[in-house]
Coordinates of C-alpha atoms in Angstrom, one line a residue:
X1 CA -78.9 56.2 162.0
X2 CA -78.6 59.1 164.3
X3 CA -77.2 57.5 167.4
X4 CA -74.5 60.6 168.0
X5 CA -77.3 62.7 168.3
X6 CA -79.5 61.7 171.1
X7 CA -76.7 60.5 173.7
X8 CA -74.1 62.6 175.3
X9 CA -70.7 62.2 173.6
X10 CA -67.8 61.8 176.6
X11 CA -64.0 61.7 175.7
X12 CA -61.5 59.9 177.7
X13 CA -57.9 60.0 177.3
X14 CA -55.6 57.3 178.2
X15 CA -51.8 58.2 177.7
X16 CA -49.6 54.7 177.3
X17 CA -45.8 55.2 176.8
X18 CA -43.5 52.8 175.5
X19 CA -46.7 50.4 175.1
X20 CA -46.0 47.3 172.9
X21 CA -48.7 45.8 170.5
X22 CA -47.4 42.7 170.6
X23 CA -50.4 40.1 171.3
X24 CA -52.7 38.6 169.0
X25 CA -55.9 40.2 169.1
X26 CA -58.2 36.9 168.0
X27 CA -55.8 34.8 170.6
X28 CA -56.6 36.9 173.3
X29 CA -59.7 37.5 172.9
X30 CA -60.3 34.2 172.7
X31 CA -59.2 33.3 175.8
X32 CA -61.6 35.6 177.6
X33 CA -64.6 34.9 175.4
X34 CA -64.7 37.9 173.5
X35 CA -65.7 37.7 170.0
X36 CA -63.9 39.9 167.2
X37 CA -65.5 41.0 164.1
X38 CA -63.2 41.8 161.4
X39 CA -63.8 43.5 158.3
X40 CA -60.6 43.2 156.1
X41 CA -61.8 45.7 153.4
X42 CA -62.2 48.8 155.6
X43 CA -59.7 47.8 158.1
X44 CA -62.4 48.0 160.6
X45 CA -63.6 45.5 163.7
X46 CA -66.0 44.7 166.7
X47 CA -65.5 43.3 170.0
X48 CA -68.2 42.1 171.5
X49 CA -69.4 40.9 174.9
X50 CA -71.6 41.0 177.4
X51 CA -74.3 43.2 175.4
X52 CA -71.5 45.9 174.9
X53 CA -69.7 46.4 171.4
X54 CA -65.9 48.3 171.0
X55 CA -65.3 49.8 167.7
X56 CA -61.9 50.1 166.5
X57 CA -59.8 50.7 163.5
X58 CA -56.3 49.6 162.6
X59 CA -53.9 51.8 163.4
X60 CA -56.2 54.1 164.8
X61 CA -55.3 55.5 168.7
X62 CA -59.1 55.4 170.0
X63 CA -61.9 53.5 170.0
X64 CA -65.6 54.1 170.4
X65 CA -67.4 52.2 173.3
X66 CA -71.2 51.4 172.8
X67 CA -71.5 53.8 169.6
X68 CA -71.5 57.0 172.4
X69 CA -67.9 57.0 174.2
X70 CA -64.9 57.5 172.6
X71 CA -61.7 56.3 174.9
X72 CA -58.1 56.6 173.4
X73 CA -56.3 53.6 173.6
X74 CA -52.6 52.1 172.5
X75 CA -53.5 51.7 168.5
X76 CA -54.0 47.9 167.4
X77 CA -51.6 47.0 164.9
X78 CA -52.1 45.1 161.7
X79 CA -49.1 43.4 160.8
X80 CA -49.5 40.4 157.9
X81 CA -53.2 40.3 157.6
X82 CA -52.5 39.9 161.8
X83 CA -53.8 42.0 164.8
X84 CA -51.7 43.1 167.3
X85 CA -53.0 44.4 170.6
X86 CA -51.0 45.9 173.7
X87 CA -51.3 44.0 177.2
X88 CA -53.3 47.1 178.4
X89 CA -55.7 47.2 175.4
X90 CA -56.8 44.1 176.5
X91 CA -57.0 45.0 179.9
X92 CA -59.4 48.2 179.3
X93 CA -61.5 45.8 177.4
X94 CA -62.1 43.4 179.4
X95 CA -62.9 46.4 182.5
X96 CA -65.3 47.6 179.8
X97 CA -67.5 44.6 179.2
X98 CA -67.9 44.1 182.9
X99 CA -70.1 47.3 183.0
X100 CA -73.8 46.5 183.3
X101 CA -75.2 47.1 180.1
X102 CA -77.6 50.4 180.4
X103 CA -77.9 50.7 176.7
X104 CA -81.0 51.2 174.8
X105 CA -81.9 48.3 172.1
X106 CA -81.3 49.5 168.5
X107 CA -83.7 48.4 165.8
X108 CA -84.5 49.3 162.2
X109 CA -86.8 51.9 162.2
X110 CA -87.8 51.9 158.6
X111 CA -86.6 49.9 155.2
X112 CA -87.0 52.4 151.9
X113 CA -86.9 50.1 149.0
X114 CA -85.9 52.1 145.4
X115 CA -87.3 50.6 142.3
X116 CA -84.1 51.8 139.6
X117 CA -85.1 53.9 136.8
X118 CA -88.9 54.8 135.5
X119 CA -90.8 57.3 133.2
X120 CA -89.2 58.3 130.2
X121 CA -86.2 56.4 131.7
X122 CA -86.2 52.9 130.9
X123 CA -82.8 51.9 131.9
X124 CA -81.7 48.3 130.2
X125 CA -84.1 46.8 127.2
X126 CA -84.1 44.7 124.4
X127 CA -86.2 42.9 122.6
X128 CA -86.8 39.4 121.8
X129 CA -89.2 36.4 119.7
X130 CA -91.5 34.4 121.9
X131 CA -94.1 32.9 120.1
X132 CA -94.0 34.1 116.9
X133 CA -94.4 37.6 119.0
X134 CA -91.8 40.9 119.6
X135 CA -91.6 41.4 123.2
X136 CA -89.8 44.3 125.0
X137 CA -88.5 43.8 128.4
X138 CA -87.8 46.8 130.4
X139 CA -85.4 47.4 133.3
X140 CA -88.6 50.1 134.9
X141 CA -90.8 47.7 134.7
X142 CA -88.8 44.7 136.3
X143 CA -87.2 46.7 139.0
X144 CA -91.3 47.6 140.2
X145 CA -92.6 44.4 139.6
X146 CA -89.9 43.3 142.0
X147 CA -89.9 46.2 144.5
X148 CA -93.7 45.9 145.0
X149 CA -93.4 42.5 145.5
X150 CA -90.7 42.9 148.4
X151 CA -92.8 45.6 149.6
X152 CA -95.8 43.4 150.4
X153 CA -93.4 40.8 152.1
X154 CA -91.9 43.7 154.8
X155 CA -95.4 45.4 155.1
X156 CA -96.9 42.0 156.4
X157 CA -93.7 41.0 158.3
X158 CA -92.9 44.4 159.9
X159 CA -96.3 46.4 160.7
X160 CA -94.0 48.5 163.1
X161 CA -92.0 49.6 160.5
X162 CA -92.0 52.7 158.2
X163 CA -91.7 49.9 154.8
X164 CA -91.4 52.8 152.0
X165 CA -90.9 52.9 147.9
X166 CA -89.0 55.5 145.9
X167 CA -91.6 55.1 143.5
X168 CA -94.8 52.9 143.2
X169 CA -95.8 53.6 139.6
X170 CA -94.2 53.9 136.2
X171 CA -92.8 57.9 137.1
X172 CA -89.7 59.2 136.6
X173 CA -87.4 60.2 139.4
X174 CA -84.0 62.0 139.4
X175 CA -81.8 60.3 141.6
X176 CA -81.5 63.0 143.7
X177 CA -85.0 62.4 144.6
X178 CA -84.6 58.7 145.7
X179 CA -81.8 59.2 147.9
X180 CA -83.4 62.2 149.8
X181 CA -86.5 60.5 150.3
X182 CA -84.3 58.2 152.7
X183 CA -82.3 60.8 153.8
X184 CA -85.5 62.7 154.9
X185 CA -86.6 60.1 157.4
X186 CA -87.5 60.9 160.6
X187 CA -86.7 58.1 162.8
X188 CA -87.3 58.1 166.7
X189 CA -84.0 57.8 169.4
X190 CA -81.8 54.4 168.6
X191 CA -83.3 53.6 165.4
X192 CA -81.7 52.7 161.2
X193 CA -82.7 52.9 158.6
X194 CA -81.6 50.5 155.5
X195 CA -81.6 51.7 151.6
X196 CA -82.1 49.0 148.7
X197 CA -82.1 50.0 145.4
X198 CA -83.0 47.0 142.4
X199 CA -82.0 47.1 139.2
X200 CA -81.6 45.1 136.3
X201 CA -78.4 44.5 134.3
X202 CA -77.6 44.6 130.5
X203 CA -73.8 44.0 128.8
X204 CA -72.5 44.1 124.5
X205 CA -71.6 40.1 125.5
X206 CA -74.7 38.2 125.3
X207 CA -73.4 35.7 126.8
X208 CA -73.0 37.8 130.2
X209 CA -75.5 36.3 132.9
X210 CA -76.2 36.4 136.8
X211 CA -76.9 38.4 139.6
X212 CA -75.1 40.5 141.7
X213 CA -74.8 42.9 145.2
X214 CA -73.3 46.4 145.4
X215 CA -72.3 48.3 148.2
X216 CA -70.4 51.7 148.8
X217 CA -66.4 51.4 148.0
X218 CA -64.7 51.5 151.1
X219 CA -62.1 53.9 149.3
X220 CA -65.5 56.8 148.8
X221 CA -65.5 59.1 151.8
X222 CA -68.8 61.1 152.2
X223 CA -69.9 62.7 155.6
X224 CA -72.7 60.8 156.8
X225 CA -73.7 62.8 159.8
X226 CA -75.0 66.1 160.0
X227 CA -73.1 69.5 161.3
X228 CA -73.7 70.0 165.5
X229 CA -72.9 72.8 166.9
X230 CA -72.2 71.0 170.3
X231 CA -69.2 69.2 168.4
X232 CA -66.0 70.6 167.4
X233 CA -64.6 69.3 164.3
X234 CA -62.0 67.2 165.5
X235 CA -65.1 65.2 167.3
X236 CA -67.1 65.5 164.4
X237 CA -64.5 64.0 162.1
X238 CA -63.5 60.9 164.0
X239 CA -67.4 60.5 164.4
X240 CA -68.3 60.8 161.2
X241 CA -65.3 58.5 159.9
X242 CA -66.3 55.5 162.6
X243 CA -70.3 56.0 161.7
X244 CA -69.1 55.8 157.7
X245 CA -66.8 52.7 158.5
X246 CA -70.0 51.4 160.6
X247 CA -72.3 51.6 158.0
X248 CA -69.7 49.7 155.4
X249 CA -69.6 47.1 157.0
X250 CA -73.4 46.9 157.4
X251 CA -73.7 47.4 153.9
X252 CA -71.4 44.2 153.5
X253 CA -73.6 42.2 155.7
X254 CA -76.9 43.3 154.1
X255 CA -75.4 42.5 150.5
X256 CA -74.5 38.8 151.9
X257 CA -77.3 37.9 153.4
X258 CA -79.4 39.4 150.0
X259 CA -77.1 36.8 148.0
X260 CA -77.2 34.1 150.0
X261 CA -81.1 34.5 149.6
X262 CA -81.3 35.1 146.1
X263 CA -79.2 31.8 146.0
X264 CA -81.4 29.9 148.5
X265 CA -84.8 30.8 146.0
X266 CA -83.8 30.1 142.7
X267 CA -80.9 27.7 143.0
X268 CA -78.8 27.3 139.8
X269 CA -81.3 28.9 137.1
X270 CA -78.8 31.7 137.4
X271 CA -75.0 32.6 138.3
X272 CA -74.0 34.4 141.3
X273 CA -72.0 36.8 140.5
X274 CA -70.9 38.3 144.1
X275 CA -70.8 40.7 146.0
X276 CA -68.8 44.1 144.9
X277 CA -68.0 47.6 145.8
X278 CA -68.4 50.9 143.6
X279 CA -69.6 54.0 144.1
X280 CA -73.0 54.3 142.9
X281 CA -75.0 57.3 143.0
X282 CA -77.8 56.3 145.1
X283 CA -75.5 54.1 147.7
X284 CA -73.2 56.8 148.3
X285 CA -75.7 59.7 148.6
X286 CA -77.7 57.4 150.9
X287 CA -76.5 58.1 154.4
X288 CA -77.1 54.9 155.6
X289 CA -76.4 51.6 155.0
X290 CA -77.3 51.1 151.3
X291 CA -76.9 48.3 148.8
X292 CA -77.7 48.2 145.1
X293 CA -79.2 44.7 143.8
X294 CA -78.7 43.5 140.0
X295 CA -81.2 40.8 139.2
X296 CA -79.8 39.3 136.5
X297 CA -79.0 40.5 132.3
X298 CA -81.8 41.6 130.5
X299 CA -79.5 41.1 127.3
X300 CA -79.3 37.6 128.0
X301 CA -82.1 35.6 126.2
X302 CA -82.7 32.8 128.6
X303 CA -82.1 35.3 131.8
X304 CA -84.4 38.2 130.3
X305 CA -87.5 35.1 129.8
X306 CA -86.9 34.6 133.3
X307 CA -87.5 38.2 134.2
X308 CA -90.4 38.0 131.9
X309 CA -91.9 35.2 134.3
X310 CA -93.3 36.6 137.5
X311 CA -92.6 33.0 139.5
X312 CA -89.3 33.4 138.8
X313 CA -89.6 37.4 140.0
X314 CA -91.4 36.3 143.0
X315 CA -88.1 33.7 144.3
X316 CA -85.9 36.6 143.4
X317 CA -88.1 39.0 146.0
X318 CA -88.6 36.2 148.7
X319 CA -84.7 36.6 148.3
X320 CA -84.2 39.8 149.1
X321 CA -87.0 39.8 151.7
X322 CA -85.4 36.5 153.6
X323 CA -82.0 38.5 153.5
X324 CA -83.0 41.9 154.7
X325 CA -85.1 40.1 157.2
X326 CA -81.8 38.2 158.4
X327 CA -80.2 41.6 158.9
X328 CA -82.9 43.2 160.7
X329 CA -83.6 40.0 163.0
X330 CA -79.3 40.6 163.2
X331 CA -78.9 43.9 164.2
X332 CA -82.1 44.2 166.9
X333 CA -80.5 41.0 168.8
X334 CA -77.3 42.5 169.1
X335 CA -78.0 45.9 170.2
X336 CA -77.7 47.6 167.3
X337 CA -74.6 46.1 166.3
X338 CA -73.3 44.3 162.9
X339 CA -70.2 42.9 162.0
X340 CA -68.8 40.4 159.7
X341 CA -66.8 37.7 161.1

């Protein structure tokens, strides 16, 4: 997402003294129908109304109005898994979402789906009986069944869209390669783009079953946004943080919606597993909102004939295509913004 780039960037300072953060955030917004968006593992929220969004952080002295104008405010508080907002914090708000909205609309530009491993790099295998016959099964060769197979669905669903692969055939790529593919993206004024990478899983315990979604750790701090000359570091820093924080919490929203798809297709022929954080090489390298999908344990007998079967292959793709189709229908009706309540 290059939003900072194509709109002018305007700093306001507000100087309170002796202000006290003493009202509850959900309370008051409440009362004058805003909605708050909360995202407990980054420490990061939304308020919404009216077709405008307000960024803030915990503890943080500014917030960013409409992803372009950054305002200094009295720092909300978090206090007991609480949020506590000065009098004239509200007050600003509330000013602010009676502007008429002059924004652009936001959308998702382009969806680049990564099929894991390839090549001389088969990533998780084992073998296994059926029928009196040895059969192999291959993390490459699930991960494209799979990616092709979502590939179709968005191609069909989203002709406007750039839909792209890392990989369409059995080649090898570093994973350098897959995350600058996405990174290279040229995407027109107000657009995102979205990373998913699929992969298989494998584990010594046997036993060891279900599926899963990854996102970036909210702890990994990467720059996301590129070097402008027009913007002094200072800017540049409290940008780049507030884009990074921005795209975690996409990345949280895209990895629920992918489970509760998954979950919606094939029911209870496998375990969910959740939804986690670590830093991965492809979702951290990806600047953009980025998840990585684990379909299930090729080391598992009864889980690895299910990957064998390409009914089961297709639920696990309508999945993933019904929850990045969520996010996308999401994000484009609210402007460009995403939250999780």
């Amino acid at each position: 997402m290059k939003r900072f780039f194509f709109i002018a960037i305007f700093i306001s300072i507000v100087f309170s003294l002796n202000a006290q953060t003493n009202l509850n955030l959900l309370s008051e917004a409440e009362k004058d129908g805003i909605t708050v968006y909360w995202d407990s593992l980054s420490g990061t929220g939304v308020l919404e109304k009216s077709g405008h969004q307000i960024s803030f952080k915990a503890d943080d002295p500014f917030v960013l109005q409409d992803y372009k104008k950054i305002v200094f405010v009295d720092a909300p508080i978090l206090k007991n898994g609480t949020l506590y907002v000065s009098r004239k914090f509200i007050t600003d708000a509330n000013a602010f979402f009676k502007q008429e909205f002059s924004g652009s609309e936001y959308k998702v530009g382009a969806i680049v789906i990564d099929a894991g491993h390839g090549g001389q790099d088969p990533g998780a295998y084992d073998t296994y009986t059926v029928n009196g016959k040895k059969i192999t099964i291959k993390e490459k060769e699930v991960t494209l069944k799979v990616s092709k197979m979502i590939y179709n669905r968005l191609k069909q669903a989203y002709p406007d869209k750039k839909i792209l692969m890392t990989r369409d055939k059995d080649i090898f790529l570093e994973l350098e390669e897959r995350t600058e593919i996405a990174n290279s993206i040229k995407l027109k004024d107000h657009e995102a783009i979205l990373f998913v990478s699929i992969h298989a899983n494998a584990n010594p315990d046997k036993k060891a079953s279900g599926y899963e979604v990854w996102y970036l750790s909210p702890d990994y701090r990467r720059n996301v946004l590129e070097k402008n000359s027009k913007i002094d570091n200072s800017v540049y820093n409290i940008l780049n943080s507030m884009t990074e924080e921005e795209y975690t919490t996409e990345s949280i929203l895209i990895a629920k919606f992918i489970m509760d798809g998954i979950q919606a297709q094939i029911g209870n022929k496998s375990i969910q597993r959740g939804i986690k954080a670590y830093d991965w090489f492809v979702v951290r390298n990806a600047k953009m909102p980025s998840v990585l999908v684990e379909l299930g344990f090729i080391t598992n007998q009864n889980e690895a004939m299910n990957l064998l079967d390409d009914d089961y292959l297709q639920k696990l793709s309508l999945g993933i295509y019904n929850g990045l189709s969520a996010f996308v229908t999401h994000f484009e009706r609210s402007h460009g913004f995403t939250g999780a309540k």
